[in-house]
PDB file of C-alpha atoms in Angstrom:
ATOM      1  CA  MET N   1     -24.716 -54.529  20.869  1.00 39.00           C
ATOM      2  CA  ASP N   2     -23.375 -56.701  18.052  1.00 41.00           C
ATOM      3  CA  LEU N   3     -21.547 -60.015  18.490  1.00 37.00           C
ATOM      4  CA  ASP N   4     -18.602 -59.959  16.066  1.00 42.00           C
ATOM      5  CA  SER N   5     -16.784 -63.128  17.205  1.00 38.00           C
ATOM      6  CA  SER N   6     -16.355 -65.435  20.162  1.00 34.00           C
ATOM      7  CA  ARG N   7     -13.749 -63.087  21.548  1.00 40.00           C
ATOM      8  CA  TRP N   8     -15.056 -59.594  20.675  1.00 44.00           C
ATOM      9  CA  LEU N   9     -18.163 -57.596  21.412  1.00 45.00           C
ATOM     10  CA  THR N  10     -18.814 -54.318  19.599  1.00 46.00           C
ATOM     11  CA  LEU N  11     -20.948 -51.520  21.022  1.00 44.00           C
ATOM     12  CA  THR N  12     -22.005 -48.757  18.656  1.00 46.00           C
ATOM     13  CA  GLY N  13     -23.508 -45.521  19.952  1.00 46.00           C
ATOM     14  CA  PHE N  14     -24.289 -42.138  18.406  1.00 50.00           C
ATOM     15  CA  LEU N  15     -22.804 -38.885  19.626  1.00 50.00           C
ATOM     16  CA  HIS N  16     -24.420 -35.601  18.645  1.00 53.00           C
ATOM     17  CA  TRP N  17     -23.411 -32.204  19.962  1.00 52.00           C
ATOM     18  CA  SER N  18     -24.152 -28.683  18.777  1.00 55.00           C
ATOM     19  CA  ILE N  19     -23.239 -25.202  19.974  1.00 54.00           C
ATOM     20  CA  GLU N  20     -24.779 -22.264  18.103  1.00 57.00           C
ATOM     21  CA  ASN N  21     -24.253 -23.131  14.417  1.00 60.00           C
ATOM     22  CA  THR N  22     -21.569 -25.775  14.969  1.00 63.00           C
ATOM     23  CA  ILE N  23     -22.721 -29.419  14.915  1.00 69.00           C
ATOM     24  CA  VAL N  24     -20.699 -32.610  15.326  1.00 72.00           C
ATOM     25  CA  ALA N  25     -22.339 -36.029  14.842  1.00 73.00           C
ATOM     26  CA  LEU N  26     -20.293 -39.245  15.215  1.00 76.00           C
ATOM     27  CA  GLN N  27     -20.514 -42.974  15.866  1.00 80.00           C
ATOM     28  CA  LEU N  28     -18.673 -44.094  18.991  1.00 84.00           C
ATOM     29  CA  ILE N  29     -17.489 -47.698  18.537  1.00 86.00           C
ATOM     30  CA  ILE N  30     -16.214 -49.680  21.545  1.00 86.00           C
ATOM     31  CA  GLU N  31     -14.785 -53.177  21.003  1.00 87.00           C
ATOM     32  CA  TYR N  32     -14.368 -55.365  24.072  1.00 86.00           C
ATOM     33  CA  PRO N  33     -11.645 -58.028  24.166  1.00 85.00           C
ATOM     34  CA  GLU N  34     -11.935 -61.209  26.273  1.00 85.00           C
ATOM     35  CA  THR N  35      -9.786 -59.779  29.031  1.00 87.00           C
ATOM     36  CA  TYR N  36     -11.993 -56.673  29.463  1.00 84.00           C
ATOM     37  CA  PRO N  37     -12.187 -54.925  31.947  1.00 85.00           C
ATOM     38  CA  ASP N  38      -8.626 -55.780  32.857  1.00 89.00           C
ATOM     39  CA  VAL N  39      -7.555 -54.050  29.639  1.00 90.00           C
ATOM     40  CA  ILE N  40      -9.061 -51.040  27.952  1.00 88.00           C
ATOM     41  CA  PRO N  41     -11.370 -51.626  25.008  1.00 89.00           C
ATOM     42  CA  ILE N  42     -10.562 -50.534  21.474  1.00 88.00           C
ATOM     43  CA  ILE N  43     -12.211 -47.169  20.926  1.00 87.00           C
ATOM     44  CA  SER N  44     -12.842 -45.606  17.504  1.00 86.00           C
ATOM     45  CA  LEU N  45     -14.939 -42.863  15.941  1.00 83.00           C
ATOM     46  CA  GLU N  46     -16.703 -42.834  12.590  1.00 81.00           C
ATOM     47  CA  GLU N  47     -18.280 -39.859  10.885  1.00 76.00           C
ATOM     48  CA  ILE N  48     -21.967 -39.996  10.029  1.00 70.00           C
ATOM     49  CA  ASP N  49     -21.530 -37.459   7.230  1.00 68.00           C
ATOM     50  CA  ASP N  50     -18.712 -35.229   6.021  1.00 66.00           C
ATOM     51  CA  GLU N  51     -20.490 -31.969   6.811  1.00 66.00           C
ATOM     52  CA  ASP N  52     -20.896 -32.628  10.536  1.00 63.00           C
ATOM     53  CA  GLY N  53     -17.730 -34.657  11.026  1.00 68.00           C
ATOM     54  CA  LEU N  54     -14.347 -33.963  12.519  1.00 74.00           C
ATOM     55  CA  ARG N  55     -11.653 -31.776  11.078  1.00 76.00           C
ATOM     56  CA  GLU N  56      -7.997 -32.633  10.627  1.00 78.00           C
ATOM     57  CA  GLY N  57      -6.331 -33.485  13.930  1.00 80.00           C
ATOM     58  CA  GLU N  58      -9.539 -33.418  15.989  1.00 80.00           C
ATOM     59  CA  GLU N  59     -10.103 -37.195  16.018  1.00 83.00           C
ATOM     60  CA  ASP N  60      -6.694 -37.828  17.613  1.00 85.00           C
ATOM     61  CA  VAL N  61      -7.447 -35.280  20.337  1.00 84.00           C
ATOM     62  CA  VAL N  62     -10.770 -36.942  21.237  1.00 85.00           C
ATOM     63  CA  LEU N  63      -9.413 -40.528  21.157  1.00 88.00           C
ATOM     64  CA  ASP N  64      -6.391 -39.655  23.303  1.00 88.00           C
ATOM     65  CA  ASN N  65      -8.770 -38.193  25.878  1.00 87.00           C
ATOM     66  CA  LEU N  66     -11.015 -41.295  25.867  1.00 89.00           C
ATOM     67  CA  LYS N  67      -8.080 -43.696  26.181  1.00 90.00           C
ATOM     68  CA  GLU N  68      -6.795 -41.738  29.153  1.00 90.00           C
ATOM     69  CA  VAL N  69     -10.213 -42.039  30.844  1.00 89.00           C
ATOM     70  CA  ALA N  70     -10.316 -45.778  30.068  1.00 90.00           C
ATOM     71  CA  GLU N  71      -6.854 -46.319  31.560  1.00 89.00           C
ATOM     72  CA  GLU N  72      -8.085 -44.782  34.816  1.00 89.00           C
ATOM     73  CA  SER N  73     -11.043 -47.235  34.878  1.00 85.00           C
ATOM     74  CA  ILE N  74      -9.203 -50.524  34.301  1.00 89.00           C
ATOM     75  CA  GLY N  75     -10.744 -53.313  36.384  1.00 88.00           C
ATOM     76  CA  MET N  76     -14.177 -51.690  36.353  1.00 88.00           C
ATOM     77  CA  ALA N  77     -17.025 -51.402  33.876  1.00 86.00           C
ATOM     78  CA  MET N  78     -16.216 -48.346  31.836  1.00 86.00           C
ATOM     79  CA  THR N  79     -18.698 -48.118  28.959  1.00 85.00           C
ATOM     80  CA  PHE N  80     -20.802 -45.357  30.503  1.00 87.00           C
ATOM     81  CA  THR N  81     -17.682 -43.522  31.636  1.00 88.00           C
ATOM     82  CA  ILE N  82     -16.209 -43.595  28.128  1.00 87.00           C
ATOM     83  CA  ALA N  83     -19.492 -42.460  26.531  1.00 86.00           C
ATOM     84  CA  SER N  84     -19.816 -39.568  28.985  1.00 87.00           C
ATOM     85  CA  ALA N  85     -16.201 -38.562  28.397  1.00 88.00           C
ATOM     86  CA  ALA N  86     -16.824 -38.669  24.633  1.00 86.00           C
ATOM     87  CA  LYS N  87     -19.694 -36.191  24.938  1.00 84.00           C
ATOM     88  CA  GLU N  88     -17.593 -33.855  27.062  1.00 86.00           C
ATOM     89  CA  ALA N  89     -14.695 -34.123  24.615  1.00 84.00           C
ATOM     90  CA  LEU N  90     -16.967 -33.183  21.722  1.00 81.00           C
ATOM     91  CA  ALA N  91     -18.291 -30.179  23.643  1.00 81.00           C
ATOM     92  CA  LEU N  92     -14.759 -28.938  24.357  1.00 83.00           C
ATOM     93  CA  LEU N  93     -13.782 -29.607  20.748  1.00 81.00           C
ATOM     94  CA  ILE N  94     -16.627 -27.453  19.430  1.00 80.00           C
ATOM     95  CA  VAL N  95     -15.797 -24.618  21.836  1.00 82.00           C
ATOM     96  CA  ASP N  96     -12.152 -24.743  20.756  1.00 82.00           C
ATOM     97  CA  ARG N  97     -13.176 -24.818  17.089  1.00 80.00           C
ATOM     98  CA  ALA N  98     -15.385 -21.739  17.570  1.00 81.00           C
ATOM     99  CA  ARG N  99     -12.533 -19.936  19.346  1.00 85.00           C
ATOM    100  CA  LYS N 100     -10.095 -20.634  16.509  1.00 84.00           C
ATOM    101  CA  GLU N 101     -12.629 -19.524  13.902  1.00 82.00           C
ATOM    102  CA  LYS N 102     -13.193 -16.254  15.759  1.00 86.00           C
ATOM    103  CA  GLU N 103      -9.445 -15.660  16.047  1.00 90.00           C
ATOM    104  CA  GLU N 104      -9.084 -16.243  12.297  1.00 88.00           C
ATOM    105  CA  ASP N 105     -11.958 -13.873  11.523  1.00 88.00           C
ATOM    106  CA  ASP N 106     -10.448 -11.232  13.816  1.00 89.00           C
ATOM    107  CA  ARG N 107      -7.062 -11.622  12.130  1.00 90.00           C
ATOM    108  CA  LYS N 108      -8.538 -11.182   8.648  1.00 90.00           C
ATOM    109  CA  THR N 109     -10.560  -8.167   9.792  1.00 89.00           C
ATOM    110  CA  ARG N 110      -7.475  -6.598  11.372  1.00 89.00           C
ATOM    111  CA  GLU N 111      -5.383  -7.144   8.234  1.00 88.00           C
ATOM    112  CA  TYR N 112      -8.118  -5.627   6.067  1.00 86.00           C
ATOM    113  CA  GLU N 113      -8.457  -2.559   8.307  1.00 85.00           C
ATOM    114  CA  GLU N 114      -4.683  -2.052   8.366  1.00 84.00           C
ATOM    115  CA  ALA N 115      -4.503  -2.335   4.572  1.00 83.00           C
ATOM    116  CA  GLU N 116      -7.348   0.178   4.156  1.00 80.00           C
ATOM    117  CA  ALA N 117      -5.733   2.585   6.622  1.00 79.00           C
ATOM    118  CA  ALA N 118      -2.416   2.377   4.760  1.00 75.00           C
ATOM    119  CA  ARG N 119      -4.168   2.918   1.414  1.00 75.00           C
ATOM    120  CA  THR N 120      -6.068   6.022   2.555  1.00 74.00           C
ATOM    121  CA  ARG N 121      -3.186   7.420   4.592  1.00 72.00           C
ATOM    122  CA  GLY N 122      -0.773   7.485   1.666  1.00 66.00           C
ATOM    123  CA  THR N 123       2.836   8.608   1.969  1.00 69.00           C
ATOM    124  CA  PRO N 124       3.554  11.402   4.496  1.00 73.00           C
ATOM    125  CA  LEU N 125       4.951  14.549   2.849  1.00 73.00           C
ATOM    126  CA  THR N 126       8.449  15.361   4.051  1.00 83.00           C
ATOM    127  CA  LYS N 127      10.854  18.131   3.071  1.00 85.00           C
ATOM    128  CA  GLU N 128      12.994  15.630   1.183  1.00 86.00           C
ATOM    129  CA  LEU N 129      10.018  14.323  -0.814  1.00 83.00           C
ATOM    130  CA  PHE N 130       8.833  17.871  -1.579  1.00 85.00           C
ATOM    131  CA  ASP N 131      12.295  18.958  -2.736  1.00 88.00           C
ATOM    132  CA  LYS N 132      12.502  15.887  -4.950  1.00 89.00           C
ATOM    133  CA  TRP N 133       9.088  16.624  -6.463  1.00 88.00           C
ATOM    134  CA  ARG N 134       9.896  20.312  -6.981  1.00 88.00           C
ATOM    135  CA  LYS N 135      13.164  19.475  -8.729  1.00 90.00           C
ATOM    136  CA  SER N 136      11.397  17.027 -11.028  1.00 90.00           C
ATOM    137  CA  PHE N 137       8.544  19.468 -11.721  1.00 90.00           C
ATOM    138  CA  THR N 138      10.922  22.351 -12.485  1.00 90.00           C
ATOM    139  CA  ALA N 139      12.921  20.178 -14.880  1.00 90.00           C
ATOM    140  CA  GLU N 140       9.727  19.062 -16.604  1.00 90.00           C
ATOM    141  CA  ILE N 141       8.492  22.652 -17.102  1.00 90.00           C
ATOM    142  CA  LYS N 142      11.918  23.767 -18.343  1.00 88.00           C
ATOM    143  CA  ALA N 143      12.065  20.944 -20.874  1.00 90.00           C
ATOM    144  CA  LYS N 144       8.537  21.780 -22.062  1.00 89.00           C
ATOM    145  CA  ARG N 145       9.380  25.467 -22.570  1.00 87.00           C
ATOM    146  CA  GLU N 146      12.615  24.641 -24.378  1.00 86.00           C
ATOM    147  CA  LYS N 147      10.755  22.332 -26.734  1.00 86.00           C
ATOM    148  CA  GLU N 148       8.134  24.999 -27.454  1.00 84.00           C
ATOM    149  CA  GLU N 149      10.884  27.535 -28.191  1.00 81.00           C
ATOM    150  CA  ASP N 150      12.703  25.081 -30.469  1.00 82.00           C
ATOM    151  CA  ASP N 151       9.466  24.496 -32.372  1.00 81.00           C
ATOM    152  CA  ARG N 152       9.033  28.254 -32.882  1.00 80.00           C
ATOM    153  CA  VAL N 153      12.622  28.641 -34.113  1.00 76.00           C
ATOM    154  CA  ARG N 154      12.227  25.824 -36.635  1.00 80.00           C
ATOM    155  CA  ALA N 155       9.264  27.673 -38.110  1.00 79.00           C
ATOM    156  CA  LEU N 156      11.413  30.783 -38.848  1.00 76.00           C
ATOM    157  CA  ASN N 157      13.135  31.395 -42.170  1.00 80.00           C
ATOM    158  CA  PRO N 158      16.979  31.540 -42.188  1.00 80.00           C
ATOM    159  CA  LYS N 159      17.128  35.344 -41.843  1.00 77.00           C
ATOM    160  CA  GLU N 160      14.666  35.372 -38.953  1.00 77.00           C
ATOM    161  CA  ARG N 161      16.507  32.492 -37.321  1.00 74.00           C
ATOM    162  CA  GLU N 162      19.828  34.373 -37.469  1.00 78.00           C
ATOM    163  CA  GLU N 163      18.201  37.481 -36.005  1.00 78.00           C
ATOM    164  CA  TRP N 164      16.715  35.352 -33.242  1.00 73.00           C
ATOM    165  CA  ARG N 165      20.139  33.899 -32.482  1.00 76.00           C
ATOM    166  CA  LYS N 166      21.685  37.383 -32.116  1.00 75.00           C
ATOM    167  CA  ARG N 167      18.894  38.535 -29.840  1.00 75.00           C
ATOM    168  CA  LYS N 168      19.186  35.351 -27.835  1.00 71.00           C
ATOM    169  CA  GLU N 169      22.852  36.078 -27.118  1.00 72.00           C
ATOM    170  CA  ARG N 170      22.133  39.597 -25.883  1.00 70.00           C
ATOM    171  CA  PRO N 171      21.498  39.832 -22.113  1.00 66.00           C
ATOM    172  CA  THR N 172      17.997  40.775 -21.027  1.00 64.00           C
ATOM    173  CA  GLY N 173      17.195  43.690 -18.762  1.00 63.00           C
ATOM    174  CA  ARG N 174      16.710  41.309 -15.867  1.00 64.00           C
ATOM    175  CA  GLN N 175      20.102  39.696 -16.467  1.00 63.00           C
ATOM    176  CA  LEU N 176      21.782  43.100 -16.556  1.00 62.00           C
ATOM    177  CA  PHE N 177      19.941  44.237 -13.469  1.00 62.00           C
ATOM    178  CA  GLU N 178      20.721  41.097 -11.488  1.00 63.00           C
ATOM    179  CA  SER N 179      24.384  41.017 -12.548  1.00 63.00           C
ATOM    180  CA  SER N 180      25.194  43.857 -10.164  1.00 56.00           C
ATOM    181  CA  THR N 181      23.571  44.504  -6.802  1.00 51.00           C
ATOM    182  CA  THR N 182      24.917  48.083  -6.863  1.00 48.00           C
ATOM    183  CA  LEU N 183      23.598  48.963 -10.310  1.00 49.00           C
ATOM    184  CA  ALA N 184      21.026  51.434  -8.987  1.00 49.00           C
ATOM    185  CA  THR N 185      23.613  53.619  -7.171  1.00 50.00           C
ATOM    186  CA  SER N 186      26.797  52.970  -9.135  1.00 49.00           C
ATOM    187  CA  ASP N 187      28.510  55.797 -11.099  1.00 48.00           C
ATOM    188  CA  GLU N 188      29.351  53.291 -13.782  1.00 48.00           C
ATOM    189  CA  GLY N 189      26.985  53.292 -16.739  1.00 48.00           C
ATOM    190  CA  LEU N 190      26.017  50.651 -19.210  1.00 46.00           C
ATOM    191  CA  TYR N 191      27.692  51.284 -22.536  1.00 46.00           C
ATOM    192  CA  GLU N 192      26.771  49.922 -25.892  1.00 46.00           C
ATOM    193  CA  GLU N 193      28.052  51.097 -29.261  1.00 47.00           C
ATOM    194  CA  GLY N 194      25.802  53.852 -30.627  1.00 46.00           C
ATOM    195  CA  VAL N 195      23.795  54.092 -27.384  1.00 46.00           C
ATOM    196  CA  GLU N 196      23.904  56.961 -24.922  1.00 49.00           C
ATOM    197  CA  GLU N 197      24.935  56.348 -21.347  1.00 49.00           C
ATOM    198  CA  VAL N 198      21.986  55.600 -19.110  1.00 51.00           C
ATOM    199  CA  ASP N 199      22.154  57.154 -15.657  1.00 52.00           C
ATOM    200  CA  MET N 200      19.864  55.029 -13.514  1.00 51.00           C
ATOM    201  CA  ARG N 201      20.042  57.649 -10.743  1.00 54.00           C
ATOM    202  CA  LYS N 202      17.741  59.879 -12.787  1.00 52.00           C
ATOM    203  CA  TYR N 203      14.921  57.374 -12.326  1.00 54.00           C
ATOM    204  CA  THR N 204      12.871  56.584  -9.291  1.00 64.00           C
ATOM    205  CA  ARG N 205      12.624  53.000  -8.091  1.00 66.00           C
ATOM    206  CA  GLU N 206       9.214  52.658  -9.744  1.00 70.00           C
ATOM    207  CA  GLN N 207      10.553  54.039 -13.019  1.00 71.00           C
ATOM    208  CA  ARG N 208      13.496  51.651 -12.935  1.00 68.00           C
ATOM    209  CA  GLU N 209      11.163  48.726 -12.319  1.00 76.00           C
ATOM    210  CA  ALA N 210       8.895  49.845 -15.190  1.00 77.00           C
ATOM    211  CA  GLU N 211      11.903  50.188 -17.486  1.00 75.00           C
ATOM    212  CA  ARG N 212      13.084  46.702 -16.533  1.00 76.00           C
ATOM    213  CA  ARG N 213       9.663  45.195 -17.256  1.00 81.00           C
ATOM    214  CA  LYS N 214       9.531  47.006 -20.603  1.00 82.00           C
ATOM    215  CA  GLU N 215      12.918  45.593 -21.577  1.00 79.00           C
ATOM    216  CA  GLU N 216      11.772  42.099 -20.659  1.00 79.00           C
ATOM    217  CA  GLU N 217       8.587  42.462 -22.691  1.00 81.00           C
ATOM    218  CA  ASP N 218      10.537  43.794 -25.686  1.00 77.00           C
ATOM    219  CA  GLU N 219      12.983  40.935 -25.417  1.00 76.00           C
ATOM    220  CA  GLU N 220      10.161  38.392 -25.289  1.00 77.00           C
ATOM    221  CA  ARG N 221       8.563  39.922 -28.372  1.00 76.00           C
ATOM    222  CA  ARG N 222      11.906  39.766 -30.181  1.00 74.00           C
ATOM    223  CA  ARG N 223      12.179  36.083 -29.380  1.00 72.00           C
ATOM    224  CA  ARG N 224       8.724  35.406 -30.708  1.00 71.00           C
ATOM    225  CA  GLY N 225       9.592  37.284 -33.915  1.00 66.00           C
ATOM    226  CA  LEU N 226       6.852  39.813 -33.314  1.00 51.00           C
ATOM    227  CA  VAL N 227       9.157  42.875 -33.569  1.00 45.00           C
ATOM    228  CA  GLY N 228      10.427  43.708 -37.039  1.00 49.00           C
ATOM    229  CA  ASP N 229      13.917  44.852 -37.990  1.00 49.00           C
ATOM    230  CA  GLY N 230      12.696  48.446 -38.243  1.00 46.00           C
ATOM    231  CA  ASP N 231      11.268  48.370 -34.768  1.00 48.00           C
ATOM    232  CA  SER N 232      14.515  46.912 -33.439  1.00 45.00           C
ATOM    233  CA  ASP N 233      16.517  49.806 -34.881  1.00 47.00           C
ATOM    234  CA  ASN N 234      14.324  52.356 -33.132  1.00 46.00           C
ATOM    235  CA  GLU N 235      14.846  50.847 -29.722  1.00 43.00           C
TER     236      GLU N 235
END
C-alpha cells in the first residue's frame, strides 16, 4: 500500500487469469478518498504488457462491474470484495472472448465452405441455357464453314470462280427432295433443258436414297472444284 498524499491511499494488486490459451494480466489500482467507505474508491486497471492486456471495450465492461459491486458495499470495507469481483469479471471476460473468437472462426469456415460449394457446383444446366449455347455453337460453326468456303473460292481463277457461282445457284439433290414431301409418289417429273424426265417411281426407296447421296457428293465435289468441265457435261 502506497501513501500518495494526506488524503489518498493507493492499493495496487495484480490480477492474472488464464483459460486454455487465453491469458489476461492486469494491475488493479484502488484509490481511497478521506470519506471512504462512505463513498466508493476510485478503481482503475493498467495493463502489464500489451500481449496479455485488454481489448477494445473490455476495460469499460470490467470497471462498470466493479463500480456496481462497490456501490452495493458503501459503508463497509470493500477492498477484498472489489478484488474478488475483479477476478470473476476477468474470468467472464475471457469466456466471452473465447466465445466470440469461436463464432468468428465458425463464420469464416462457413463462408469458405459455401464459396467452395458454389465453385464446384457451377451453373445448373437448363433448357434455356442449352438452347442459348446451341444457337451460339451453330452460328460459330456456320461462320467457320463460310470462311473456309470463301478462302477456297478466292484461290480459284476467274473461270473456275464463275463455274462455281453457277453450280452454287443450282439446287442440290437434298434441296429438290425436301422441297416436296410428295416427290416420291407424284406424277410430276423434274424437268431440265436437255435432260430426260426422271420417274422416281421406278426406283426403290433405297435406290432413291442412294441417288440422293450421289447427287450430294457430286455437288460437293463441284464446289471444291474437283470435277472438271468435261465431267460436268457427262452428268
